[in-house]
Tab-separated table of C-alpha atoms and ligand atoms in Angstrom:
chain	number	residue	atom	x	y	z
A	1	MET	CA	3.619	23.211	-10.802
A	2	GLN	CA	4.028	23.040	-7.043
A	3	THR	CA	4.505	26.205	-5.064
A	4	ARG	CA	7.197	26.593	-2.408
A	5	LYS	CA	4.551	26.097	0.268
A	6	ASP	CA	3.107	22.977	-1.375
A	7	TYR	CA	6.481	21.296	-1.011
A	8	ILE	CA	6.183	20.795	2.745
A	9	LEU	CA	2.474	20.005	2.977
A	10	SER	CA	1.439	16.625	4.359
A	11	LEU	CA	-2.299	17.214	4.410
A	12	GLU	CA	-2.999	14.600	1.735
A	13	ALA	CA	-1.556	11.641	3.684
A	14	ASP	CA	-2.719	13.281	6.918
A	15	LYS	CA	-6.351	12.654	5.969
A	16	TRP	CA	-5.634	9.158	7.215
A	17	LEU	CA	-4.791	10.718	10.610
A	18	PHE	CA	-7.769	13.035	10.934
A	19	HIS	CA	-9.861	10.840	13.206
A	20	ALA	CA	-6.831	9.815	15.275
A	21	ASP	CA	-5.844	13.459	15.711
A	22	LEU	CA	-9.219	14.339	17.201
A	23	LEU	CA	-8.917	11.406	19.625
A	24	VAL	CA	-5.480	12.627	20.667
A	25	ASP	CA	-6.833	16.164	21.131
A	26	LYS	CA	-9.701	14.933	23.273
A	27	ALA	CA	-7.561	12.688	25.488
A	28	HIS	CA	-4.971	15.442	25.939
A	29	VAL	CA	-7.561	18.050	26.875
A	30	VAL	CA	-9.365	15.692	29.297
A	31	MET	CA	-6.018	15.051	30.993
A	32	LEU	CA	-5.113	18.776	31.067
A	33	LYS	CA	-8.383	19.400	32.914
A	34	GLU	CA	-7.829	16.545	35.382
A	35	GLN	CA	-4.353	17.858	36.115
A	36	GLY	CA	-5.717	21.348	36.693
A	37	ILE	CA	-3.754	22.770	33.763
A	38	ILE	CA	-6.788	24.185	31.916
A	39	LYS	CA	-9.943	25.548	33.483
A	40	LYS	CA	-13.225	23.671	33.427
A	41	LYS	CA	-15.074	26.075	31.160
A	42	ASP	CA	-12.234	26.329	28.645
A	43	VAL	CA	-12.057	22.546	28.515
A	44	ALA	CA	-15.805	22.374	27.878
A	45	ALA	CA	-15.566	24.916	25.058
A	46	ILE	CA	-12.653	23.098	23.419
A	47	LEU	CA	-14.293	19.669	23.671
A	48	ASN	CA	-17.581	20.919	22.260
A	49	CYS	CA	-15.793	22.524	19.361
A	50	LEU	CA	-13.775	19.343	18.714
A	51	LYS	CA	-17.058	17.437	18.507
A	52	LYS	CA	-18.267	19.960	15.973
A	53	ILE	CA	-15.067	19.645	13.938
A	54	ASP	CA	-15.431	15.872	14.084
A	55	SER	CA	-18.896	15.918	12.554
A	56	GLU	CA	-18.567	18.909	10.231
A	57	TYR	CA	-15.043	18.580	8.912
A	58	PHE	CA	-14.806	14.845	8.623
A	59	VAL	CA	-15.485	15.175	4.935
A	60	GLU	CA	-11.777	15.634	4.390
A	61	HIS	CA	-11.725	18.335	1.773
A	62	LYS	CA	-13.462	20.709	4.180
A	63	LEU	CA	-10.333	21.082	6.284
A	64	PRO	CA	-8.638	24.388	5.476
A	65	SER	CA	-5.316	23.964	3.781
A	66	TYR	CA	-2.638	24.315	6.438
A	67	GLU	CA	0.708	22.611	6.661
A	68	ASP	CA	-0.708	19.459	8.186
A	69	VAL	CA	-3.788	18.014	9.865
A	70	HIS	CA	-2.620	19.108	13.316
A	71	THR	CA	-2.317	22.780	12.429
A	72	ALA	CA	-5.506	22.623	10.377
A	73	ILE	CA	-7.583	21.323	13.288
A	74	GLU	CA	-6.047	23.750	15.778
A	75	SER	CA	-6.656	26.650	13.381
A	76	VAL	CA	-10.323	25.747	12.975
A	77	LEU	CA	-10.623	25.481	16.747
A	78	ILE	CA	-9.093	28.921	17.270
A	79	ARG	CA	-11.201	30.438	14.499
A	80	GLU	CA	-14.341	29.036	16.169
A	81	ILE	CA	-13.727	29.781	19.875
A	82	GLY	CA	-10.885	32.296	19.856
A	83	GLU	CA	-7.220	32.044	20.674
A	84	ASP	CA	-7.615	32.715	24.370
A	85	ILE	CA	-9.498	29.428	24.782
A	86	GLY	CA	-8.681	27.381	21.667
A	87	GLY	CA	-5.017	28.315	21.962
A	88	ARG	CA	-4.796	26.356	25.215
A	89	MET	CA	-5.275	22.919	23.643
A	90	HIS	CA	-1.640	22.616	22.588
A	91	THR	CA	-0.372	23.227	26.162
A	92	GLY	CA	2.314	20.703	27.128
A	93	ARG	CA	2.629	18.984	23.796
A	94	SER	CA	4.168	19.376	20.362
A	95	ARG	CA	3.265	18.264	16.878
A	96	ASN	CA	6.168	15.842	17.229
A	97	ASP	CA	4.549	13.679	19.901
A	98	GLU	CA	1.135	14.418	18.422
A	99	VAL	CA	1.929	13.041	14.965
A	100	ALA	CA	3.726	9.995	16.373
A	101	THR	CA	0.657	9.244	18.499
A	102	CYS	CA	-1.736	9.721	15.574
A	103	ILE	CA	0.237	7.362	13.335
A	104	ARG	CA	0.199	4.688	16.031
A	105	LEU	CA	-3.559	5.047	16.556
A	106	ALA	CA	-4.388	4.951	12.850
A	107	LEU	CA	-1.994	2.066	12.270
A	108	ARG	CA	-3.437	0.131	15.192
A	109	THR	CA	-6.875	0.170	13.563
A	110	GLU	CA	-5.395	-0.905	10.230
A	111	LEU	CA	-3.449	-3.739	11.862
A	112	LEU	CA	-6.582	-5.082	13.516
A	113	GLY	CA	-8.141	-5.075	10.039
A	114	VAL	CA	-5.168	-6.836	8.452
A	115	LEU	CA	-5.152	-9.442	11.248
A	116	LYS	CA	-8.841	-10.092	10.717
A	117	ALA	CA	-8.359	-10.448	6.960
A	118	VAL	CA	-5.419	-12.832	7.442
A	119	ASN	CA	-7.548	-15.008	9.722
A	120	GLU	CA	-10.356	-15.035	7.173
A	121	LEU	CA	-7.857	-16.092	4.532
A	122	ARG	CA	-6.505	-18.837	6.805
A	123	ASN	CA	-10.041	-20.044	7.416
A	124	VAL	CA	-10.827	-20.342	3.704
A	125	VAL	CA	-7.521	-22.041	2.894
A	126	ILE	CA	-8.022	-24.558	5.737
A	127	GLU	CA	-11.621	-25.198	4.631
A	128	LYS	CA	-10.539	-25.873	1.058
A	129	ALA	CA	-7.796	-28.155	2.350
A	130	ALA	CA	-10.372	-30.070	4.413
A	131	GLU	CA	-12.497	-30.574	1.302
A	132	ASN	CA	-9.520	-31.945	-0.621
A	133	VAL	CA	-7.872	-34.528	1.598
A	134	ASP	CA	-8.330	-37.041	-1.239
A	135	THR	CA	-7.516	-34.743	-4.137
A	136	VAL	CA	-4.285	-36.093	-5.586
A	137	MET	CA	-1.915	-33.744	-7.395
A	138	PRO	CA	1.719	-33.737	-8.453
A	139	GLY	CA	4.038	-32.096	-5.958
A	140	TYR	CA	6.855	-30.035	-7.473
A	141	THR	CA	10.462	-29.179	-6.870
A	142	HIS	CA	12.157	-26.908	-9.420
A	143	LEU	CA	8.682	-26.747	-10.984
A	144	GLN	CA	9.234	-30.340	-12.170
A	145	HIS	CA	6.983	-33.207	-11.162
A	146	ALA	CA	8.580	-34.618	-8.042
A	147	GLN	CA	6.328	-36.776	-5.856
A	148	PRO	CA	2.582	-37.171	-5.609
A	149	THR	CA	0.792	-35.291	-2.861
A	150	THR	CA	-2.681	-33.962	-2.121
A	151	PHE	CA	-4.226	-30.568	-2.610
A	152	ALA	CA	-4.935	-30.526	1.145
A	153	HIS	CA	-1.242	-30.949	1.921
A	154	HIS	CA	-0.338	-28.172	-0.504
A	155	TYR	CA	-2.941	-25.734	0.874
A	156	LEU	CA	-2.090	-26.524	4.494
A	157	ALA	CA	1.471	-25.469	3.703
A	158	HIS	CA	0.141	-22.056	2.653
A	159	ALA	CA	-2.132	-21.931	5.706
A	160	ASP	CA	0.883	-22.444	7.971
A	161	ALA	CA	2.761	-19.622	6.262
A	162	PHE	CA	-0.216	-17.309	6.802
A	163	ALA	CA	-0.424	-18.425	10.438
A	164	ARG	CA	3.157	-17.238	10.907
A	165	ASP	CA	2.262	-13.963	9.208
A	166	PHE	CA	-0.519	-13.539	11.736
A	167	THR	CA	1.886	-14.126	14.607
A	168	ARG	CA	4.379	-11.630	13.181
A	169	VAL	CA	1.795	-8.867	12.742
A	170	MET	CA	0.355	-9.585	16.221
A	171	SER	CA	3.816	-9.230	17.668
A	172	ALA	CA	4.433	-5.971	15.792
A	173	TYR	CA	1.128	-4.684	17.210
A	174	GLU	CA	2.716	-4.817	20.676
A	175	ARG	CA	5.341	-2.295	19.561
A	176	VAL	CA	2.771	-0.129	17.783
A	177	ASN	CA	0.279	0.189	20.608
A	178	VAL	CA	2.410	2.302	22.966
A	179	SER	CA	1.918	5.979	23.623
A	180	PRO	CA	4.467	8.659	22.724
A	181	LEU	CA	2.039	11.390	23.830
A	182	GLY	CA	3.467	13.823	26.370
A	183	ALA	CA	7.002	13.591	24.975
A	184	ALA	CA	6.262	17.037	23.478
A	185	ALA	CA	9.038	18.250	21.165
A	186	PHE	CA	11.416	15.642	22.665
A	187	ALA	CA	12.242	16.941	26.152
A	188	SER	CA	8.774	16.400	27.651
A	189	THR	CA	7.279	19.426	29.420
A	190	GLY	CA	7.353	21.431	32.619
A	191	PHE	CA	3.555	21.189	32.928
A	192	PRO	CA	2.433	18.459	35.352
A	193	ILE	CA	0.877	16.276	32.650
A	194	ASP	CA	-0.075	12.629	33.212
A	195	ARG	CA	1.206	10.487	30.360
A	196	ASP	CA	-0.235	7.276	31.797
A	197	ARG	CA	-3.690	8.826	31.816
A	198	THR	CA	-3.667	9.826	28.129
A	199	ALA	CA	-2.213	6.416	27.229
A	200	LYS	CA	-5.079	4.713	29.059
A	201	LEU	CA	-7.750	6.975	27.573
A	202	LEU	CA	-6.470	6.189	24.084
A	203	GLY	CA	-6.362	2.424	24.663
A	204	PHE	CA	-2.578	2.138	24.491
A	205	ASP	CA	-0.998	-0.765	26.375
A	206	SER	CA	1.747	1.405	27.874
A	207	VAL	CA	3.758	4.619	27.564
A	208	LEU	CA	6.787	4.919	25.271
A	209	GLU	CA	8.866	6.289	28.080
A	210	ASN	CA	11.981	8.147	26.967
A	211	SER	CA	10.600	11.333	25.493
A	212	MET	CA	13.430	11.622	22.984
A	213	ASP	CA	12.918	8.056	21.796
A	214	ALA	CA	9.160	8.611	21.664
A	215	VAL	CA	9.319	11.340	19.008
A	216	SER	CA	12.370	10.057	17.130
A	217	THR	CA	11.555	6.454	16.442
A	218	ARG	CA	9.796	5.043	13.433
A	219	ASP	CA	11.172	1.536	13.946
A	220	PHE	CA	7.637	0.293	14.595
A	221	ILE	CA	6.827	1.300	11.013
A	222	ILE	CA	9.849	-0.499	9.614
A	223	GLU	CA	8.787	-3.567	11.602
A	224	VAL	CA	5.187	-3.433	10.397
A	225	ILE	CA	6.130	-2.989	6.736
A	226	SER	CA	8.623	-5.850	7.108
A	227	CYS	CA	5.741	-8.017	8.311
A	228	TYR	CA	3.674	-6.831	5.342
A	229	ALA	CA	6.564	-7.634	2.990
A	230	ASN	CA	6.717	-11.159	4.365
A	231	LEU	CA	2.967	-11.556	4.125
A	232	MET	CA	2.946	-10.207	0.568
A	233	THR	CA	5.742	-12.619	-0.345
A	234	ASN	CA	3.618	-15.502	0.892
A	235	LEU	CA	0.565	-14.137	-0.941
A	236	SER	CA	2.568	-13.704	-4.130
A	237	ARG	CA	3.671	-17.333	-4.059
A	238	LEU	CA	0.087	-18.516	-3.869
A	239	ALA	CA	-0.924	-15.934	-6.489
A	240	GLU	CA	1.806	-17.199	-8.792
A	241	GLU	CA	0.671	-20.796	-8.363
A	242	ILE	CA	-2.897	-19.836	-9.166
A	243	ILE	CA	-1.655	-18.057	-12.300
A	244	LEU	CA	0.370	-21.114	-13.350
A	245	TRP	CA	-2.367	-23.577	-12.458
A	246	SER	CA	-4.830	-21.690	-14.655
A	247	THR	CA	-2.672	-22.057	-17.797
A	248	SER	CA	-3.487	-24.669	-20.444
A	249	GLU	CA	-0.204	-26.352	-19.537
A	250	PHE	CA	-1.296	-27.064	-15.952
A	251	ASP	CA	-5.061	-26.748	-16.281
A	252	PHE	CA	-5.619	-27.454	-12.560
A	253	VAL	CA	-7.996	-24.560	-11.837
A	254	ARG	CA	-10.427	-22.124	-13.336
A	255	VAL	CA	-10.021	-18.606	-11.964
A	256	PRO	CA	-13.375	-17.140	-10.813
A	257	ALA	CA	-14.950	-14.831	-13.392
A	258	GLY	CA	-14.980	-11.910	-10.958
A	259	TYR	CA	-11.200	-12.136	-10.649
A	260	ALA	CA	-10.339	-12.603	-14.315
A	261	THR	CA	-10.582	-10.327	-17.333
A	262	GLY	CA	-10.978	-10.797	-21.041
A	263	SER	CA	-8.783	-9.400	-23.762
A	264	SER	CA	-9.632	-6.460	-25.990
A	265	ILE	CA	-8.504	-8.476	-29.011
A	266	MET	CA	-8.537	-12.188	-28.133
A	267	PRO	CA	-12.135	-13.237	-27.467
A	268	GLN	CA	-11.253	-16.526	-25.772
A	269	LYS	CA	-9.098	-15.028	-23.020
A	270	ARG	CA	-9.630	-15.355	-19.280
A	271	ASN	CA	-6.655	-13.636	-17.728
A	272	PRO	CA	-5.866	-13.925	-13.986
A	273	ASP	CA	-5.262	-10.166	-13.601
A	274	TYR	CA	-6.106	-9.916	-9.899
A	275	ALA	CA	-3.581	-12.577	-8.937
A	276	GLU	CA	-1.073	-10.857	-11.228
A	277	LEU	CA	-1.649	-7.566	-9.436
A	278	VAL	CA	-1.082	-9.199	-6.057
A	279	ARG	CA	2.199	-10.488	-7.481
A	280	ALA	CA	3.110	-7.000	-8.731
A	281	ARG	CA	1.993	-5.141	-5.617
A	282	THR	CA	4.289	-7.311	-3.540
A	283	GLY	CA	6.960	-5.238	-5.250
A	284	THR	CA	5.146	-2.045	-4.286
A	285	VAL	CA	5.260	-3.064	-0.609
A	286	TYR	CA	8.962	-3.946	-0.839
A	287	GLY	CA	9.409	-0.461	-2.302
A	288	SER	CA	7.656	1.111	0.689
A	289	LEU	CA	9.911	-0.816	3.052
A	290	MET	CA	13.026	0.290	1.193
A	291	SER	CA	11.819	3.903	1.153
A	292	VAL	CA	11.154	3.977	4.892
A	293	LEU	CA	14.465	2.307	5.718
A	294	SER	CA	16.281	4.807	3.511
A	295	ILE	CA	14.478	7.801	4.983
A	296	CYS	CA	15.240	6.744	8.560
A	297	LYS	CA	18.821	5.706	7.950
A	298	ALA	CA	21.359	7.914	9.772
A	299	LEU	CA	18.741	10.453	10.861
A	300	PRO	CA	20.099	12.339	13.866
A	301	TYR	CA	17.882	12.425	16.957
A	302	SER	CA	15.296	13.703	17.677
A	303	TYR	CA	12.557	14.850	15.265
A	304	ASN	CA	13.420	15.833	11.708
A	305	ARG	CA	10.961	16.726	9.001
A	306	ASP	CA	12.224	13.702	7.074
A	307	LEU	CA	9.920	11.636	9.285
A	308	GLN	CA	6.868	13.200	7.682
A	309	GLU	CA	7.911	11.499	4.444
A	310	VAL	CA	7.533	8.070	6.080
A	311	THR	CA	3.769	8.269	6.623
A	312	PRO	CA	2.609	8.041	2.978
A	313	HIS	CA	4.712	4.907	2.460
A	314	LEU	CA	3.169	3.302	5.530
A	315	LEU	CA	-0.264	4.160	4.204
A	316	THR	CA	0.471	2.738	0.746
A	317	ALA	CA	1.940	-0.459	2.192
A	318	THR	CA	-0.985	-0.870	4.578
A	319	LYS	CA	-3.729	-0.376	2.008
A	320	THR	CA	-1.947	-2.549	-0.556
A	321	THR	CA	-1.418	-5.407	1.886
A	322	ALA	CA	-4.926	-5.326	3.344
A	323	SER	CA	-6.602	-5.341	-0.070
A	324	SER	CA	-4.286	-8.046	-1.436
A	325	VAL	CA	-5.124	-10.386	1.455
A	326	SER	CA	-8.853	-9.956	0.724
A	327	VAL	CA	-8.392	-10.489	-3.017
A	328	ILE	CA	-6.496	-13.752	-2.518
A	329	LYS	CA	-9.043	-14.873	0.042
A	330	SER	CA	-11.900	-14.415	-2.442
A	331	ILE	CA	-9.998	-16.101	-5.276
A	332	VAL	CA	-9.252	-19.119	-3.063
A	333	GLU	CA	-12.872	-19.215	-1.933
A	334	GLU	CA	-14.239	-19.322	-5.486
A	335	LEU	CA	-11.442	-21.153	-7.276
A	336	GLU	CA	-12.777	-24.079	-9.310
A	337	LEU	CA	-10.522	-27.147	-9.043
A	338	LYS	CA	-10.126	-29.528	-11.959
A	339	LYS	CA	-9.456	-32.570	-9.851
A	340	GLU	CA	-9.337	-35.166	-12.637
A	341	GLU	CA	-6.657	-33.190	-14.386
A	342	MET	CA	-4.617	-32.991	-11.191
A	343	VAL	CA	-4.758	-36.761	-10.667
A	344	ARG	CA	-3.978	-37.370	-14.319
A	345	LYS	CA	-0.926	-35.120	-14.178
A	346	ALA	CA	0.239	-36.788	-10.963
A	347	GLN	CA	0.863	-39.973	-13.026
A	348	ILE	CA	3.144	-38.123	-15.435
A	349	GLY	CA	6.859	-37.711	-14.819
A	350	PHE	CA	7.517	-40.892	-12.806
A	351	THR	CA	6.540	-39.240	-9.501
A	352	THR	CA	6.635	-42.639	-7.770
A	353	ALA	CA	10.382	-43.048	-8.392
A	354	THR	CA	11.317	-42.169	-4.792
A	355	GLU	CA	8.896	-44.697	-3.364
A	356	LEU	CA	10.207	-47.303	-5.816
A	357	ALA	CA	13.771	-46.714	-4.581
A	358	ASP	CA	12.529	-46.864	-0.958
A	359	THR	CA	10.731	-50.145	-1.682
A	360	ILE	CA	13.911	-51.647	-3.167
A	361	VAL	CA	15.747	-50.682	0.050
A	362	ARG	CA	13.030	-52.179	2.247
A	363	GLU	CA	12.623	-55.418	0.260
A	364	THR	CA	16.173	-56.208	-0.873
A	365	GLY	CA	18.356	-54.664	1.807
A	366	PHE	CA	20.471	-52.793	-0.772
A	367	SER	CA	21.472	-49.286	0.313
A	368	PHE	CA	19.425	-46.274	-0.691
A	369	ARG	CA	22.258	-44.984	-2.891
A	370	THR	CA	22.305	-48.280	-4.836
A	371	ALA	CA	18.518	-48.262	-5.192
A	372	HIS	CA	18.704	-44.607	-6.336
A	373	LYS	CA	21.215	-45.580	-9.053
A	374	ILE	CA	18.990	-48.399	-10.341
A	375	VAL	CA	15.817	-46.284	-10.439
A	376	SER	CA	17.670	-43.308	-11.887
A	377	SER	CA	19.003	-45.504	-14.679
A	378	LEU	CA	15.499	-46.879	-15.209
A	379	ALA	CA	14.138	-43.322	-15.529
A	380	LYS	CA	16.938	-42.248	-17.896
A	381	GLN	CA	16.307	-45.193	-20.198
A	382	GLY	CA	12.715	-44.051	-20.420
A	383	VAL	CA	11.425	-47.510	-19.562
A	384	ALA	CA	7.642	-47.418	-19.556
A	385	ILE	CA	6.873	-47.717	-15.880
A	386	LYS	CA	3.298	-48.734	-15.442
A	387	GLU	CA	1.310	-47.220	-12.679
A	388	SER	CA	-0.191	-50.618	-11.867
A	389	GLY	CA	-1.303	-53.740	-13.685
A	390	ASP	CA	1.287	-55.890	-15.366
A	391	GLY	CA	3.764	-56.111	-12.545
A	392	SER	CA	5.664	-59.037	-14.020
A	393	GLU	CA	6.684	-56.996	-17.051
A	394	VAL	CA	7.846	-54.087	-14.911
A	395	LEU	CA	9.795	-56.436	-12.655
A	396	ARG	CA	11.545	-57.853	-15.721
A	397	GLU	CA	12.475	-54.328	-16.861
A	398	ILE	CA	13.828	-53.446	-13.413
A	399	ASP	CA	15.838	-56.637	-13.265
A	400	ASP	CA	17.405	-55.822	-16.657
A	401	VAL	CA	18.422	-52.395	-15.419
A	402	ALA	CA	19.664	-53.771	-12.070
A	403	ILE	CA	21.890	-56.237	-13.880
A	404	SER	CA	23.481	-53.473	-15.904
A	405	VAL	CA	23.951	-51.259	-12.802
A	406	ILE	CA	24.913	-53.752	-10.044
A	407	GLY	CA	25.128	-57.058	-11.866
A	408	LYS	CA	22.239	-58.546	-9.864
A	409	LYS	CA	18.525	-59.134	-10.306
A	410	LEU	CA	16.345	-57.543	-7.663
A	411	SER	CA	13.741	-60.317	-8.019
A	412	LYS	CA	16.409	-62.681	-6.703
A	413	HIS	CA	16.838	-60.458	-3.642
A	414	GLY	CA	13.246	-60.242	-2.467
A	415	LEU	CA	11.532	-57.687	-4.732
A	416	THR	CA	8.093	-59.032	-5.676
A	417	GLU	CA	5.502	-57.986	-8.254
A	418	LYS	CA	3.069	-57.142	-5.483
A	419	LYS	CA	5.482	-54.809	-3.697
A	420	LEU	CA	6.439	-53.271	-6.989
A	421	ASN	CA	2.864	-52.528	-7.918
A	422	LYS	CA	2.295	-50.950	-4.538
A	423	ALA	CA	5.381	-48.783	-4.934
A	424	LEU	CA	4.125	-47.533	-8.279
A	425	ASP	CA	0.634	-46.809	-7.035
A	426	ILE	CA	0.068	-43.068	-6.507
A	427	ALA	CA	-2.557	-43.409	-3.779
A	428	SER	CA	-0.516	-45.811	-1.701
A	429	ASN	CA	2.534	-43.547	-2.155
A	430	ILE	CA	0.639	-40.764	-0.430
A	431	GLU	CA	-0.961	-43.016	2.175
A	432	LYS	CA	2.429	-44.306	3.295
A	433	ARG	CA	3.544	-40.794	4.171
A	434	ASN	CA	1.989	-40.500	7.578
A	435	VAL	CA	5.161	-39.260	9.216
A	436	LYS	CA	4.528	-36.051	11.202
A	437	GLY	CA	3.670	-33.333	8.669
A	438	GLY	CA	3.292	-35.700	5.707
A	439	PRO	CA	0.421	-35.905	3.197
A	440	GLY	CA	-0.970	-39.222	4.522
A	441	LYS	CA	-4.638	-39.002	5.447
A	442	ARG	CA	-4.177	-39.576	9.178
A	443	GLU	CA	-1.585	-36.819	9.383
A	444	LEU	CA	-3.654	-34.471	7.235
A	445	ARG	CA	-6.683	-34.964	9.513
A	446	ARG	CA	-4.560	-34.297	12.585
A	447	MET	CA	-3.016	-31.175	11.029
A	448	LEU	CA	-6.424	-29.907	9.982
A	449	ARG	CA	-7.645	-30.258	13.575
A	450	THR	CA	-4.698	-28.425	15.124
A	451	ARG	CA	-4.767	-25.652	12.494
A	452	LYS	CA	-8.436	-25.031	13.205
A	453	THR	CA	-7.782	-24.885	16.948
A	454	ASP	CA	-4.859	-22.499	16.415
A	455	LEU	CA	-7.012	-20.306	14.200
A	456	ASP	CA	-9.792	-20.136	16.809
A	457	ARG	CA	-7.237	-19.140	19.430
A	458	ASP	CA	-5.778	-16.446	17.155
A	459	ILE	CA	-9.214	-15.066	16.306
A	460	LYS	CA	-9.905	-14.714	20.036
A	461	SER	CA	-6.627	-12.999	20.827
A	462	ARG	CA	-7.180	-10.481	18.012
A	463	ASP	CA	-10.746	-9.860	19.180
A	464	THR	CA	-9.506	-9.267	22.731
A	465	LYS	CA	-7.213	-6.507	21.499
A	466	GLU	CA	-9.985	-4.878	19.487
A	467	GLU	CA	-12.346	-5.118	22.438
A	468	LYS	CA	-9.840	-3.455	24.777
A	469	VAL	CA	-9.398	-0.551	22.365
A	470	ARG	CA	-13.160	-0.231	21.944
A	471	ARG	CA	-13.753	-0.093	25.711
A	472	CYS	CA	-11.037	2.533	26.270
A	473	LEU	CA	-12.296	4.770	23.462
A	474	GLU	CA	-15.833	4.417	24.813
A	475	GLU	CA	-14.528	5.532	28.201
A	476	LEU	CA	-12.778	8.485	26.517
A	477	GLU	CA	-16.033	9.535	24.837
A	478	LYS	CA	-17.840	9.333	28.189
A	479	GLU	CA	-15.184	11.559	29.774
A	480	VAL	CA	-15.476	13.994	26.881
A	481	LYS	CA	-19.261	14.113	27.282
A	482	ARG	CA	-18.980	14.673	31.035
A	483	LYS	CA	-16.469	17.476	30.660
A	484	ALA	CA	-18.232	19.085	27.692
A	485	ARG	CA	-21.555	19.225	29.522
A	486	VAL	CA	-20.337	21.978	31.859
A	487	ILE	CA	-20.687	24.651	29.214
A	488	ARG	CA	-24.369	23.947	28.672
A	489	VAL	CA	-24.988	24.189	32.432
A	490	ILE	CA	-23.086	27.477	32.518
A	491	LYS	CA	-25.001	28.756	29.495
A	492	LYS	CA	-28.317	27.833	31.124
A	493	ILE	CA	-27.407	29.629	34.362
A	494	ARG	CA	-26.485	32.746	32.379
A	495	SER	CA	-29.743	32.793	30.376
B	1	LIG	N1	3.427	16.957	9.611
B	1	LIG	C1	4.497	16.647	10.503
B	1	LIG	C2	4.885	15.163	10.351
B	1	LIG	O1	4.170	14.418	9.787
B	1	LIG	C3	4.087	16.940	11.895
B	1	LIG	C4	5.194	17.284	12.815
B	1	LIG	C5	5.799	18.593	12.480
B	1	LIG	N2	6.763	18.963	13.455
B	1	LIG	C6	7.673	19.892	13.255
B	1	LIG	N3	8.497	20.107	14.212
B	1	LIG	N4	7.742	20.557	12.150
B	1	LIG	O2	5.911	14.756	10.825
């Protein structure tokens, strides 16, 4: 049973913010010193104690149980160095700007991780596509055999979806990496703080200016979880295909042993549980998005405690998305393809019907609608269309159908056995489709090249962001060291 006090605690989700909170404390205190708001020796004492808290209390359960991580850290600080010094850290700020800053810092790190994982996934999917330019498979619409294609074409479609996910998350990062620090409760502060300085020390790209907006908004969270929801949707579609492909009905793939489980009763089973969980957890992420939207809806400005309730959903959505991307990446990497089965199935279901209708148009000059009627009638009658071989027999069958549909024989209007055989040949069906974006080999090779170039570019732009953050935080640590050193000098002089 929860106590009254337990009801408002956020310490559990706040563990995620612990490291970020110490960074915020350090940057704020460094700035307070530079602005002459706190004295040198007090700054040194606070910074040294923060270092101690960082190393000693990082094991989360050691933090005393206060309302949240911010009060817990400040309380430890005051307990260690006294209120007269420790009590100065919170000058010119509030937990409202503090928590908003912490969430953005912690989320920034997570986003860089998600972006990296998405690029790794893209890399594997593109690699597998490159290995399977010649792997023929049936393409589907309505989950019915539609037209032949290649595994490369199919996988490149997924790769492009993941590339857009990358772009969306990168764009959201721009709205995440801005600093609300210094907004204080909402009305900023009368102390001469320097918001640009703390933003720079923390590696933010800019300051979230309006101090009321800075503490009130969680739209960056809604945006990020929306990106996750989209990414999870794309993952779930690939997961679902892998699940279907691994059934006896499809039999296109064998799910890697590490990502399948047996049954407690049926000894023969190899169930694709991991892919199923990705499919299910897509729902979990949608749930997080709906929760955050509902919590933020109609909230009056500025800060309300409702906002605390957003953080755990962001955390759940983030962890779920990041781990799902990695799981799908590994499954794709190790997935065993049953290529013969794919080619065999591509012959079933008259997947060359479209090309046959197109050939009739090209060779006879009849309209596409007329050709469609003839081939459709052919398919309905269940005439045994041969993939290749005895073209004369097939031509006779088509002529019979054409007579019943349009009263004319197609062989009298230019359709030859040779053209017919070509139309019914799966490989030449695919090869013909070299229109921009099609599954023809030339197009596939070109798409593979551009996708690899795009991926390299995206890897670099992500790395640049990570590098900028790393350099800024390194600079912050140097500042902290410089300003913390004073106390040792003072101590030495005294002794
Ligand atoms: N734990 C709070 C949160 O996550 C911190 C801010 C509390 N501010 C306040 N005015 N009560 O939102």
